[in-house]
PDB file of C-alpha atoms in Angstrom:
ATOM      1  CA  MET O   1    -279.750 192.331-116.563  1.00  0.00           C
ATOM      2  CA  ASN O   2    -279.106 195.484-118.562  1.00  0.00           C
ATOM      3  CA  PRO O   3    -275.701 197.190-118.931  1.00  0.00           C
ATOM      4  CA  SER O   4    -276.598 200.218-116.796  1.00  0.00           C
ATOM      5  CA  LYS O   5    -277.560 197.997-113.869  1.00  0.00           C
ATOM      6  CA  ARG O   6    -274.314 196.013-114.152  1.00  0.00           C
ATOM      7  CA  ARG O   7    -272.336 199.234-114.235  1.00  0.00           C
ATOM      8  CA  GLU O   8    -274.071 200.528-111.119  1.00  0.00           C
ATOM      9  CA  ILE O   9    -273.338 197.254-109.315  1.00  0.00           C
ATOM     10  CA  PHE O  10    -269.623 197.629-109.928  1.00  0.00           C
ATOM     11  CA  LEU O  11    -269.680 201.335-109.104  1.00  0.00           C
ATOM     12  CA  ARG O  12    -271.107 200.447-105.700  1.00  0.00           C
ATOM     13  CA  LEU O  13    -268.617 197.636-105.121  1.00  0.00           C
ATOM     14  CA  GLN O  14    -265.798 199.970-106.137  1.00  0.00           C
ATOM     15  CA  ALA O  15    -267.000 202.754-103.840  1.00  0.00           C
ATOM     16  CA  ALA O  16    -267.132 200.353-100.896  1.00  0.00           C
ATOM     17  CA  ASN O  17    -263.684 198.881-101.600  1.00  0.00           C
ATOM     18  CA  PRO O  18    -261.639 201.008-104.036  1.00  0.00           C
ATOM     19  CA  HIS O  19    -258.461 198.914-103.777  1.00  0.00           C
ATOM     20  CA  PRO O  20    -259.462 195.297-103.115  1.00  0.00           C
ATOM     21  CA  LYS O  21    -256.729 192.913-102.050  1.00  0.00           C
ATOM     22  CA  PRO O  22    -256.611 189.118-102.114  1.00  0.00           C
ATOM     23  CA  GLU O  23    -256.828 187.457 -98.730  1.00  0.00           C
ATOM     24  CA  LEU O  24    -254.025 185.032 -99.568  1.00  0.00           C
ATOM     25  CA  GLU O  25    -250.714 186.408 -98.308  1.00  0.00           C
ATOM     26  CA  TYR O  26    -247.796 186.665-100.750  1.00  0.00           C
ATOM     27  CA  SER O  27    -244.929 188.953-101.721  1.00  0.00           C
ATOM     28  CA  THR O  28    -243.904 187.574-105.140  1.00  0.00           C
ATOM     29  CA  PRO O  29    -245.683 186.009-108.135  1.00  0.00           C
ATOM     30  CA  PHE O  30    -244.178 182.658-107.137  1.00  0.00           C
ATOM     31  CA  GLU O  31    -245.497 182.894-103.582  1.00  0.00           C
ATOM     32  CA  LEU O  32    -248.930 183.742-104.997  1.00  0.00           C
ATOM     33  CA  LEU O  33    -248.822 180.790-107.406  1.00  0.00           C
ATOM     34  CA  ILE O  34    -247.997 178.347-104.625  1.00  0.00           C
ATOM     35  CA  ALA O  35    -250.602 179.843-102.283  1.00  0.00           C
ATOM     36  CA  VAL O  36    -253.305 179.505-104.943  1.00  0.00           C
ATOM     37  CA  LEU O  37    -252.212 175.925-105.658  1.00  0.00           C
ATOM     38  CA  LEU O  38    -252.594 175.140-101.965  1.00  0.00           C
ATOM     39  CA  SER O  39    -255.951 176.914-101.660  1.00  0.00           C
ATOM     40  CA  ALA O  40    -258.058 174.429-103.640  1.00  0.00           C
ATOM     41  CA  GLN O  41    -260.707 173.001-101.288  1.00  0.00           C
ATOM     42  CA  ALA O  42    -259.067 174.868 -98.407  1.00  0.00           C
ATOM     43  CA  THR O  43    -259.588 178.182 -96.662  1.00  0.00           C
ATOM     44  CA  ASP O  44    -257.325 181.165 -97.173  1.00  0.00           C
ATOM     45  CA  ILE O  45    -256.863 181.197 -93.392  1.00  0.00           C
ATOM     46  CA  SER O  46    -255.386 177.684 -93.380  1.00  0.00           C
ATOM     47  CA  VAL O  47    -253.180 178.425 -96.391  1.00  0.00           C
ATOM     48  CA  ASN O  48    -251.864 181.644 -94.835  1.00  0.00           C
ATOM     49  CA  ALA O  49    -251.109 179.803 -91.598  1.00  0.00           C
ATOM     50  CA  ALA O  50    -249.029 177.290 -93.565  1.00  0.00           C
ATOM     51  CA  THR O  51    -247.205 179.747 -95.818  1.00  0.00           C
ATOM     52  CA  ARG O  52    -246.273 181.973 -92.872  1.00  0.00           C
ATOM     53  CA  GLN O  53    -244.200 179.028 -91.657  1.00  0.00           C
ATOM     54  CA  LEU O  54    -243.090 177.793 -95.072  1.00  0.00           C
ATOM     55  CA  TYR O  55    -242.015 180.937 -96.929  1.00  0.00           C
ATOM     56  CA  PRO O  56    -239.356 182.105 -94.448  1.00  0.00           C
ATOM     57  CA  VAL O  57    -237.728 178.700 -95.016  1.00  0.00           C
ATOM     58  CA  ALA O  58    -238.359 178.248 -98.749  1.00  0.00           C
ATOM     59  CA  ASN O  59    -240.014 180.752-101.091  1.00  0.00           C
ATOM     60  CA  THR O  60    -238.353 180.069-104.445  1.00  0.00           C
ATOM     61  CA  PRO O  61    -238.676 177.098-106.799  1.00  0.00           C
ATOM     62  CA  GLN O  62    -235.162 175.840-106.096  1.00  0.00           C
ATOM     63  CA  ALA O  63    -235.543 176.281-102.342  1.00  0.00           C
ATOM     64  CA  LEU O  64    -238.719 174.193-102.348  1.00  0.00           C
ATOM     65  CA  ILE O  65    -237.057 171.528-104.494  1.00  0.00           C
ATOM     66  CA  ASP O  66    -234.192 171.424-101.998  1.00  0.00           C
ATOM     67  CA  LEU O  67    -236.680 171.240 -99.120  1.00  0.00           C
ATOM     68  CA  GLY O  68    -238.212 168.131-100.668  1.00  0.00           C
ATOM     69  CA  GLU O  69    -241.722 166.755-100.911  1.00  0.00           C
ATOM     70  CA  GLU O  70    -241.713 164.955 -97.573  1.00  0.00           C
ATOM     71  CA  THR O  71    -240.621 168.010 -95.585  1.00  0.00           C
ATOM     72  CA  LEU O  72    -243.034 170.200 -97.533  1.00  0.00           C
ATOM     73  CA  ARG O  73    -245.852 167.908 -96.408  1.00  0.00           C
ATOM     74  CA  SER O  74    -245.063 168.689 -92.786  1.00  0.00           C
ATOM     75  CA  TYR O  75    -245.626 172.396 -93.439  1.00  0.00           C
ATOM     76  CA  ILE O  76    -248.943 171.972 -95.253  1.00  0.00           C
ATOM     77  CA  GLN O  77    -250.404 168.888 -93.542  1.00  0.00           C
ATOM     78  CA  ARG O  78    -253.355 170.833 -92.098  1.00  0.00           C
ATOM     79  CA  ILE O  79    -254.497 171.786 -95.597  1.00  0.00           C
ATOM     80  CA  GLY O  80    -256.876 169.477 -97.442  1.00  0.00           C
ATOM     81  CA  LEU O  81    -255.341 167.137-100.041  1.00  0.00           C
ATOM     82  CA  TYR O  82    -251.896 168.079 -98.748  1.00  0.00           C
ATOM     83  CA  LYS O  83    -250.113 165.003-100.129  1.00  0.00           C
ATOM     84  CA  THR O  84    -251.316 165.619-103.678  1.00  0.00           C
ATOM     85  CA  LYS O  85    -250.616 169.324-103.352  1.00  0.00           C
ATOM     86  CA  ALA O  86    -247.078 168.710-102.094  1.00  0.00           C
ATOM     87  CA  ARG O  87    -246.395 166.529-105.118  1.00  0.00           C
ATOM     88  CA  HIS O  88    -247.807 169.136-107.512  1.00  0.00           C
ATOM     89  CA  VAL O  89    -245.846 171.949-105.866  1.00  0.00           C
ATOM     90  CA  ILE O  90    -242.535 170.122-106.225  1.00  0.00           C
ATOM     91  CA  GLN O  91    -243.334 169.108-109.816  1.00  0.00           C
ATOM     92  CA  THR O  92    -244.292 172.692-110.620  1.00  0.00           C
ATOM     93  CA  CYS O  93    -241.078 174.011-109.073  1.00  0.00           C
ATOM     94  CA  LYS O  94    -239.004 171.622-111.178  1.00  0.00           C
ATOM     95  CA  MET O  95    -240.785 172.725-114.343  1.00  0.00           C
ATOM     96  CA  LEU O  96    -240.314 176.400-113.454  1.00  0.00           C
ATOM     97  CA  VAL O  97    -236.576 175.845-112.995  1.00  0.00           C
ATOM     98  CA  GLU O  98    -236.147 173.671-116.090  1.00  0.00           C
ATOM     99  CA  LYS O  99    -238.337 175.590-118.541  1.00  0.00           C
ATOM    100  CA  HIS O 100    -238.720 179.135-117.203  1.00  0.00           C
ATOM    101  CA  GLY O 101    -235.478 179.957-115.426  1.00  0.00           C
ATOM    102  CA  GLY O 102    -237.230 179.835-112.068  1.00  0.00           C
ATOM    103  CA  ALA O 103    -239.701 182.577-113.012  1.00  0.00           C
ATOM    104  CA  VAL O 104    -243.489 182.361-113.092  1.00  0.00           C
ATOM    105  CA  PRO O 105    -244.628 182.512-116.733  1.00  0.00           C
ATOM    106  CA  LYS O 106    -246.973 185.286-117.809  1.00  0.00           C
ATOM    107  CA  THR O 107    -249.074 183.363-120.323  1.00  0.00           C
ATOM    108  CA  ARG O 108    -252.112 181.194-119.727  1.00  0.00           C
ATOM    109  CA  GLU O 109    -250.738 178.352-121.843  1.00  0.00           C
ATOM    110  CA  ALA O 110    -247.501 178.145-119.864  1.00  0.00           C
ATOM    111  CA  LEU O 111    -249.253 178.455-116.512  1.00  0.00           C
ATOM    112  CA  GLU O 112    -251.808 175.758-117.301  1.00  0.00           C
ATOM    113  CA  ALA O 113    -248.975 173.422-118.337  1.00  0.00           C
ATOM    114  CA  LEU O 114    -247.743 173.434-114.727  1.00  0.00           C
ATOM    115  CA  PRO O 115    -248.809 170.433-112.591  1.00  0.00           C
ATOM    116  CA  GLY O 116    -251.935 171.173-110.578  1.00  0.00           C
ATOM    117  CA  VAL O 117    -252.570 174.506-112.305  1.00  0.00           C
ATOM    118  CA  GLY O 118    -255.930 174.825-114.014  1.00  0.00           C
ATOM    119  CA  ARG O 119    -257.746 177.710-115.634  1.00  0.00           C
ATOM    120  CA  LYS O 120    -258.898 179.247-112.345  1.00  0.00           C
ATOM    121  CA  THR O 121    -255.411 179.272-110.813  1.00  0.00           C
ATOM    122  CA  ALA O 122    -253.940 180.680-114.021  1.00  0.00           C
ATOM    123  CA  ASN O 123    -256.553 183.440-114.040  1.00  0.00           C
ATOM    124  CA  VAL O 124    -255.786 184.399-110.440  1.00  0.00           C
ATOM    125  CA  VAL O 125    -252.043 184.634-111.145  1.00  0.00           C
ATOM    126  CA  LEU O 126    -252.492 186.549-114.402  1.00  0.00           C
ATOM    127  CA  ASN O 127    -254.862 189.004-112.736  1.00  0.00           C
ATOM    128  CA  THR O 128    -253.347 189.441-109.292  1.00  0.00           C
ATOM    129  CA  ALA O 129    -249.626 189.066-109.988  1.00  0.00           C
ATOM    130  CA  PHE O 130    -249.444 190.511-113.493  1.00  0.00           C
ATOM    131  CA  GLY O 131    -252.386 192.924-113.680  1.00  0.00           C
ATOM    132  CA  LEU O 132    -254.223 191.334-116.593  1.00  0.00           C
ATOM    133  CA  PRO O 133    -258.036 191.721-116.802  1.00  0.00           C
ATOM    134  CA  THR O 134    -258.826 188.048-116.254  1.00  0.00           C
ATOM    135  CA  ILE O 135    -261.662 186.882-113.999  1.00  0.00           C
ATOM    136  CA  ALA O 136    -261.189 183.630-112.118  1.00  0.00           C
ATOM    137  CA  VAL O 137    -264.544 182.012-111.373  1.00  0.00           C
ATOM    138  CA  ASP O 138    -264.693 180.096-108.112  1.00  0.00           C
ATOM    139  CA  THR O 139    -267.739 178.819-106.245  1.00  0.00           C
ATOM    140  CA  HIS O 140    -268.495 182.265-104.789  1.00  0.00           C
ATOM    141  CA  ILE O 141    -268.318 184.079-108.115  1.00  0.00           C
ATOM    142  CA  PHE O 142    -270.302 181.357-109.869  1.00  0.00           C
ATOM    143  CA  ARG O 143    -273.035 181.699-107.240  1.00  0.00           C
ATOM    144  CA  ILE O 144    -273.138 185.513-107.302  1.00  0.00           C
ATOM    145  CA  SER O 145    -273.115 185.698-111.100  1.00  0.00           C
ATOM    146  CA  ASN O 146    -276.133 183.401-111.330  1.00  0.00           C
ATOM    147  CA  ARG O 147    -277.986 184.626-108.257  1.00  0.00           C
ATOM    148  CA  THR O 148    -277.789 188.344-109.018  1.00  0.00           C
ATOM    149  CA  GLY O 149    -278.180 187.978-112.771  1.00  0.00           C
ATOM    150  CA  ILE O 150    -274.857 189.690-113.522  1.00  0.00           C
ATOM    151  CA  ALA O 151    -273.627 186.811-115.687  1.00  0.00           C
ATOM    152  CA  PRO O 152    -275.762 183.666-115.455  1.00  0.00           C
ATOM    153  CA  GLY O 153    -274.254 180.466-116.812  1.00  0.00           C
ATOM    154  CA  LYS O 154    -274.485 176.713-116.422  1.00  0.00           C
ATOM    155  CA  ASP O 155    -270.777 176.195-115.746  1.00  0.00           C
ATOM    156  CA  VAL O 156    -267.747 178.206-114.659  1.00  0.00           C
ATOM    157  CA  LEU O 157    -266.415 178.706-118.182  1.00  0.00           C
ATOM    158  CA  GLU O 158    -269.712 180.139-119.410  1.00  0.00           C
ATOM    159  CA  VAL O 159    -269.879 182.466-116.410  1.00  0.00           C
ATOM    160  CA  GLU O 160    -266.282 183.573-117.000  1.00  0.00           C
ATOM    161  CA  GLN O 161    -266.956 184.297-120.663  1.00  0.00           C
ATOM    162  CA  LYS O 162    -270.080 186.284-119.819  1.00  0.00           C
ATOM    163  CA  LEU O 163    -268.293 188.273-117.122  1.00  0.00           C
ATOM    164  CA  LEU O 164    -265.522 189.166-119.565  1.00  0.00           C
ATOM    165  CA  LYS O 165    -268.200 190.238-122.047  1.00  0.00           C
ATOM    166  CA  PHE O 166    -270.505 192.119-119.678  1.00  0.00           C
ATOM    167  CA  VAL O 167    -268.260 193.688-117.014  1.00  0.00           C
ATOM    168  CA  PRO O 168    -267.279 197.210-118.152  1.00  0.00           C
ATOM    169  CA  ASP O 169    -263.572 197.439-118.990  1.00  0.00           C
ATOM    170  CA  GLU O 170    -262.861 199.943-116.225  1.00  0.00           C
ATOM    171  CA  PHE O 171    -263.878 197.364-113.602  1.00  0.00           C
ATOM    172  CA  LYS O 172    -262.315 194.194-115.036  1.00  0.00           C
ATOM    173  CA  LEU O 173    -259.012 194.422-113.180  1.00  0.00           C
ATOM    174  CA  HIS O 174    -260.689 194.227-109.758  1.00  0.00           C
ATOM    175  CA  ALA O 175    -263.943 192.419-110.646  1.00  0.00           C
ATOM    176  CA  HIS O 176    -262.646 189.061-109.393  1.00  0.00           C
ATOM    177  CA  HIS O 177    -261.763 190.419-105.967  1.00  0.00           C
ATOM    178  CA  TRP O 178    -264.958 192.445-105.526  1.00  0.00           C
ATOM    179  CA  LEU O 179    -267.154 189.491-106.433  1.00  0.00           C
ATOM    180  CA  ILE O 180    -265.302 186.883-104.394  1.00  0.00           C
ATOM    181  CA  LEU O 181    -265.292 189.055-101.270  1.00  0.00           C
ATOM    182  CA  HIS O 182    -268.970 189.882-101.713  1.00  0.00           C
ATOM    183  CA  GLY O 183    -269.782 186.200-102.100  1.00  0.00           C
ATOM    184  CA  ARG O 184    -267.640 185.190 -99.149  1.00  0.00           C
ATOM    185  CA  TYR O 185    -269.042 187.691 -96.652  1.00  0.00           C
ATOM    186  CA  ILE O 186    -272.430 188.939 -97.911  1.00  0.00           C
ATOM    187  CA  CYS O 187    -273.963 186.843-100.700  1.00  0.00           C
ATOM    188  CA  GLN O 188    -273.331 183.579 -98.882  1.00  0.00           C
ATOM    189  CA  ALA O 189    -274.596 180.241-100.126  1.00  0.00           C
ATOM    190  CA  ARG O 190    -277.066 179.249 -97.424  1.00  0.00           C
ATOM    191  CA  LYS O 191    -277.995 182.534 -95.782  1.00  0.00           C
ATOM    192  CA  PRO O 192    -277.308 185.539 -98.009  1.00  0.00           C
ATOM    193  CA  LYS O 193    -277.189 188.770 -96.002  1.00  0.00           C
ATOM    194  CA  CYS O 194    -279.529 190.674 -98.303  1.00  0.00           C
ATOM    195  CA  GLY O 195    -280.290 193.230 -95.584  1.00  0.00           C
ATOM    196  CA  GLU O 196    -276.607 194.218 -95.495  1.00  0.00           C
ATOM    197  CA  CYS O 197    -276.050 194.083 -99.260  1.00  0.00           C
ATOM    198  CA  ILE O 198    -275.060 197.301-101.045  1.00  0.00           C
ATOM    199  CA  ILE O 199    -276.303 195.962-104.388  1.00  0.00           C
ATOM    200  CA  GLU O 200    -279.573 194.446-103.124  1.00  0.00           C
ATOM    201  CA  SER O 201    -281.728 196.972-104.995  1.00  0.00           C
ATOM    202  CA  LEU O 202    -280.034 195.980-108.259  1.00  0.00           C
ATOM    203  CA  CYS O 203    -279.987 192.225-107.647  1.00  0.00           C
ATOM    204  CA  GLU O 204    -282.441 190.027-109.560  1.00  0.00           C
ATOM    205  CA  TYR O 205    -282.505 187.183-107.012  1.00  0.00           C
ATOM    206  CA  LYS O 206    -286.114 186.218-106.324  1.00  0.00           C
ATOM    207  CA  ASN O 207    -285.667 184.648-102.888  1.00  0.00           C
ATOM    208  CA  LYS O 208    -284.005 187.462-100.952  1.00  0.00           C
ATOM    209  CA  VAL O 209    -283.519 187.021 -97.212  1.00  0.00           C
ATOM    210  CA  PHE O 210    -284.096 189.917 -94.807  1.00  0.00           C
TER     211      PHE O 210
END
């Protein structure tokens, strides 16, 4: 795919959604971090349902530590892998209090040192909470990048590196949100809605569905 075609793709995505927002609900960097931790192999809908009950009770590292792992489980038990996630959340909260004064760190190295936080979660926090031009690659973005030809790669790291290289700078801040929403609602895995797609004429997918 050539640079002019990539640019036009993002111009169209931008025109359709100038100010994209994450679907996870949060009001602080810490709330976002915990929501993203909980979202692995879970839907944003289920995470939001849990955090709407949890955050009014405990939405700081110390408050969650005081709440305790067992009680935390009761709030998130409808989310997949909730026992492991509860353990990671409490461990992360303790590390935030002990090493970062209760604040969410703003570097990749410090974020990825937190229990349960990998590269994708760190990228989401850096981009969404702190406004850095990182691009977290999830299953939707991996699929879109390969299917459309925007940034084909054999694994998520290769796709991320290509996106950072190929996406024009002016679009990098919101690229993650545009792509994930497009993958979630239009360029779906089994039945892509090519007839509704605003970038269909630019897409290099050979098996379009109309």
